Amino acid sequence: MHNDIFVHLLDFPSTSVKETVTCNEDGSYSIFINAKLNQEQQNDAYIHALKHILRLDFESNSSVDRIEAYAHNLYKTG
């Protein structure tokens, strides 16, 4: 895994999307955080995105819905 993570603040059209992550061609990641959020929300969005990167969710074959449910502790294994 490449360790470079770049963070960008962007004005998204609305606050319904808090962040998005892109896996770059060189193995690094770019996290785009909605600049319309307050600082606490931006921090939460960053932590959420970072957890996806650290859990290797972008290499997973699971559905986005399942990955998000797991990320929000809605999906329990076992």
Short mmCIF file of C-alpha atoms in Angstrom, two decimals:
data_model
loop_
_atom_site.label_atom_id
_atom_site.label_comp_id
_atom_site.label_asym_id
_atom_site.label_seq_id
_atom_site.Cartn_x
_atom_site.Cartn_y
_atom_site.Cartn_z
CA MET A 1 0.00 0.00 0.00
CA HIS A 2 1.23 3.45 -0.87
CA ASN A 3 1.26 5.74 2.15
CA ASP A 4 0.61 9.11 0.50
CA ILE A 5 -2.77 10.64 1.26
CA PHE A 6 -3.65 14.06 -0.10
CA VAL A 7 -6.51 16.06 1.41
CA HIS A 8 -8.40 18.74 -0.49
CA LEU A 9 -11.23 21.03 0.63
CA LEU A 10 -13.75 21.63 -2.16
CA ASP A 11 -17.06 23.45 -2.35
CA PHE A 12 -19.48 20.63 -3.08
CA PRO A 13 -22.90 21.61 -4.49
CA SER A 14 -24.59 20.71 -1.18
CA THR A 15 -23.77 19.33 2.25
CA SER A 16 -25.40 15.96 1.54
CA VAL A 17 -22.00 14.61 0.42
CA LYS A 18 -19.45 15.05 3.16
CA GLU A 19 -16.39 13.52 1.49
CA THR A 20 -15.23 11.31 -1.31
CA VAL A 21 -12.02 9.35 -1.82
CA THR A 22 -10.11 8.55 -4.97
CA CYS A 23 -7.43 5.90 -5.30
CA ASN A 24 -4.86 7.46 -7.62
CA GLU A 25 -2.91 5.64 -10.35
CA ASP A 26 0.31 5.77 -8.29
CA GLY A 27 -1.32 4.04 -5.31
CA SER A 28 -1.80 7.22 -3.30
CA TYR A 29 -5.21 8.46 -2.21
CA SER A 30 -6.96 11.80 -2.50
CA ILE A 31 -9.60 12.72 0.05
CA PHE A 32 -11.96 15.49 -1.03
CA ILE A 33 -13.82 17.07 1.89
CA ASN A 34 -16.81 19.36 1.55
CA ALA A 35 -15.69 22.88 2.48
CA LYS A 36 -19.29 23.82 3.33
CA LEU A 37 -19.16 21.66 6.46
CA ASN A 38 -18.09 23.09 9.79
CA GLN A 39 -14.69 22.09 11.20
CA GLU A 40 -16.05 19.27 13.36
CA GLN A 41 -17.95 17.79 10.40
CA GLN A 42 -14.84 18.11 8.22
CA ASN A 43 -12.78 16.28 10.84
CA ASP A 44 -15.40 13.53 11.06
CA ALA A 45 -15.46 13.25 7.26
CA TYR A 46 -11.66 12.96 7.19
CA ILE A 47 -11.65 10.22 9.84
CA HIS A 48 -14.40 8.35 7.99
CA ALA A 49 -12.44 8.49 4.72
CA LEU A 50 -9.19 7.50 6.43
CA LYS A 51 -10.86 4.43 7.97
CA HIS A 52 -11.93 3.31 4.48
CA ILE A 53 -8.34 3.66 3.27
CA LEU A 54 -6.85 1.85 6.26
CA ARG A 55 -9.41 -1.00 6.03
CA LEU A 56 -8.48 -1.40 2.34
CA ASP A 57 -12.12 -0.93 1.36
CA PHE A 58 -11.07 0.15 -2.13
CA GLU A 59 -9.53 -3.27 -2.72
CA SER A 60 -12.64 -5.04 -1.42
CA ASN A 61 -15.10 -6.96 -3.57
CA SER A 62 -17.95 -6.03 -1.21
CA SER A 63 -20.72 -3.71 -2.31
CA VAL A 64 -20.56 -0.04 -1.41
CA ASP A 65 -23.70 -0.47 0.71
CA ARG A 66 -22.09 -3.27 2.72
CA ILE A 67 -18.82 -1.33 3.16
CA GLU A 68 -20.71 1.75 4.38
CA ALA A 69 -22.90 -0.32 6.71
CA TYR A 70 -19.76 -1.84 8.20
CA ALA A 71 -18.13 1.60 8.46
CA HIS A 72 -21.13 2.90 10.40
CA ASN A 73 -21.29 -0.21 12.61
CA LEU A 74 -24.61 -1.25 11.10
CA TYR A 75 -23.28 -4.58 9.89
CA LYS A 76 -22.14 -7.14 12.42
CA THR A 77 -20.26 -10.30 11.52
CA GLY A 78 -20.60 -13.59 13.34
#
